[in-house]
Short mmCIF file of C-alpha atoms in Angstrom, two decimals:
data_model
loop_
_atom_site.label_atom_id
_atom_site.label_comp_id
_atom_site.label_asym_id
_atom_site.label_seq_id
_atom_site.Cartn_x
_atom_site.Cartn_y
_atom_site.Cartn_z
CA UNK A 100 107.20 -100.41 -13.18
CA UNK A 101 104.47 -99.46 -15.43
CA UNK A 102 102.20 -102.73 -14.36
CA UNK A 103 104.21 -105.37 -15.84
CA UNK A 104 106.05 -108.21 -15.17
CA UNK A 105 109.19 -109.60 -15.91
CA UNK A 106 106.72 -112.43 -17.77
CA UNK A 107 105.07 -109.72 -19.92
CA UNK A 108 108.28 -108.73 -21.92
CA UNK A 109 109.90 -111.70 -23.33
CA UNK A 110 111.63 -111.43 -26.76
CA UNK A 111 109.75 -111.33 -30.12
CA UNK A 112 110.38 -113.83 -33.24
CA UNK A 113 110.99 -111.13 -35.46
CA UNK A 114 112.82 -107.27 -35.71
CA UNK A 115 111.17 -105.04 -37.44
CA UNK A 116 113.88 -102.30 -39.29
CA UNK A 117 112.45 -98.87 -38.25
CA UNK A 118 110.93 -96.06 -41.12
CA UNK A 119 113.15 -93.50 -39.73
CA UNK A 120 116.59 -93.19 -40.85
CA UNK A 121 118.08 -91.81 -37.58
CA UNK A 122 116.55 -94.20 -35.16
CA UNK A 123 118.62 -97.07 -33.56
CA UNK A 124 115.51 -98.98 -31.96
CA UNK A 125 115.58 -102.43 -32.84
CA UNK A 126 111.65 -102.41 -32.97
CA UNK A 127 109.82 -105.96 -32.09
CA UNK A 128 113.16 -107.22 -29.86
CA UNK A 129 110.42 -107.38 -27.21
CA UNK A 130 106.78 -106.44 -26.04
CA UNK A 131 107.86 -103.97 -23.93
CA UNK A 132 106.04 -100.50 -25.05
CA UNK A 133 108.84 -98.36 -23.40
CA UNK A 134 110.63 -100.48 -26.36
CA UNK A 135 109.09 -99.29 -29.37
CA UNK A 136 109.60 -95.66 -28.14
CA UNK A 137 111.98 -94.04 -31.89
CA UNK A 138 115.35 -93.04 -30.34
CA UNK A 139 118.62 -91.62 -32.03
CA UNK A 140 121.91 -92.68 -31.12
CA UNK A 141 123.04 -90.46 -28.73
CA UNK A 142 126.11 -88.01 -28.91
CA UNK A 143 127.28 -87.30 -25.61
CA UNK A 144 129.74 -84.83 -24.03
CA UNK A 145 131.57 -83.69 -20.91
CA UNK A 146 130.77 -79.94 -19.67
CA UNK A 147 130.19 -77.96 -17.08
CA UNK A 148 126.53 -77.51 -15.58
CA UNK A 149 124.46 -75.82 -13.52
CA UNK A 150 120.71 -75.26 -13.22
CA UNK A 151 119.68 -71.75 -14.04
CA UNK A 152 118.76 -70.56 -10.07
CA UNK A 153 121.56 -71.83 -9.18
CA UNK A 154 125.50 -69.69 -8.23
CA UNK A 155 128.87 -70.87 -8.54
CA UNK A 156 131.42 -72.83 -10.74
CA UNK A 157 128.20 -75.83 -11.64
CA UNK A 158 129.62 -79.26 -11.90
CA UNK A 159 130.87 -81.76 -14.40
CA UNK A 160 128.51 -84.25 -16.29
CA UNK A 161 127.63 -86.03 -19.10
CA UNK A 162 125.61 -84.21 -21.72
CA UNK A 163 123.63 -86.18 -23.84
CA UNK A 164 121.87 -84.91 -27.02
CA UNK A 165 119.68 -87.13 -29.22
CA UNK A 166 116.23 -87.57 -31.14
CA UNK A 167 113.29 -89.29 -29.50
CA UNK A 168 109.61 -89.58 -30.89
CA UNK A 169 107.33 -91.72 -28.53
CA UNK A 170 104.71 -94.31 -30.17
CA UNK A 171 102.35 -91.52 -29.07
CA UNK A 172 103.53 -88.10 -30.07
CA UNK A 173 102.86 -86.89 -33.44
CA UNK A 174 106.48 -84.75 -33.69
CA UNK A 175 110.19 -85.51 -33.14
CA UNK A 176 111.87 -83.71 -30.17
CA UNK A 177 115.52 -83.28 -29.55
CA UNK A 178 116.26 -83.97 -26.34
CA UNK A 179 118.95 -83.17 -24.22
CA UNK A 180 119.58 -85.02 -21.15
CA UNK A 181 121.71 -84.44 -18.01
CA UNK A 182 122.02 -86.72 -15.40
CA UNK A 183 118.48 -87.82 -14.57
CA UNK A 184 116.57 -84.71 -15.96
CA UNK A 185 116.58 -83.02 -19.15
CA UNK A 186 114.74 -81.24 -21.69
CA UNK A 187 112.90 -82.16 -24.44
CA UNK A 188 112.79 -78.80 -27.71
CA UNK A 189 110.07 -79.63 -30.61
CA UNK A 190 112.30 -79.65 -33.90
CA UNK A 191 110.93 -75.87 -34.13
CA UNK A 192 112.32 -75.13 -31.16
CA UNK A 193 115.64 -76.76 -31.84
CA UNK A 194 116.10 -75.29 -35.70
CA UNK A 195 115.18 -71.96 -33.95
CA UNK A 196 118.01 -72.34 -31.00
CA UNK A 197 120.02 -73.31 -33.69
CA UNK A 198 119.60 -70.14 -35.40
CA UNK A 199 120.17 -67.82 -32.40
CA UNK A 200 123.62 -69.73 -31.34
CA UNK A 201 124.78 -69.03 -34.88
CA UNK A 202 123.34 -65.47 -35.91
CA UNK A 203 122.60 -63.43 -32.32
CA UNK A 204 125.83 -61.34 -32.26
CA UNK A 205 126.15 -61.07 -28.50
CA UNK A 206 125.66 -65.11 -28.02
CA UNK A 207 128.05 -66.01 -31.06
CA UNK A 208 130.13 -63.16 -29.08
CA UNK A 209 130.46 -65.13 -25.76
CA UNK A 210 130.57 -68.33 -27.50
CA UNK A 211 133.72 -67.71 -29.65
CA UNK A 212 135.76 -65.50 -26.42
#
């Protein structure tokens, strides 16, 4: 998948304990780069989804909300994830949702009815 093979990732001698408190990566396990990536434990949940164009009742899935900072980005980003597509909100972004789901009296509205 990304150019290697099953002969480029092998495991490594040592594990390296990560600098971030919330990430679970056990960092050096193998040379894989997809393996270094930071990643929170997830916390997922049941609901009831449907993409925004989209009518009717949705369906049932797995929600999955965590915190994920690749080798390469200069920010965490919570992510949430459903089913094989998801979305990815800059910290920002998350404090600010956050803020709206807690304080914006016609969302706090529907979410307490």
């Amino acid at each position: 998948m990304f150019g290697m093979s099953d002969s480029d990732v092998h495991p490594r001698s040592e594990v390296a304990r990560c600098g971030f408190a919330w990430c679970t990566t056990l960092h050096g396990s193998t040379v894989h780069p997809d393996d270094e990536t930071h990643r929170s434990a997830g916390i997922a949940f049941p609901a009831r989804v449907r993409g925004v164009h989209e009518q009717g009742r949705g369906t049932e899935a797995d929600v999955e909300v965590g915190v994920l900072r690749r080798t390469d980005d200069a920010d965490d980003w919570l992510v949430i994830e459903v089913g094989g597509g998801g979305l990815a909100l800059s910290l920002s972004g998350a404090a600010e949702l956050r803020r709206i789901l807690t304080e914006d009296p016609g969302i706090g509205g529907a979410l307490s009815s």
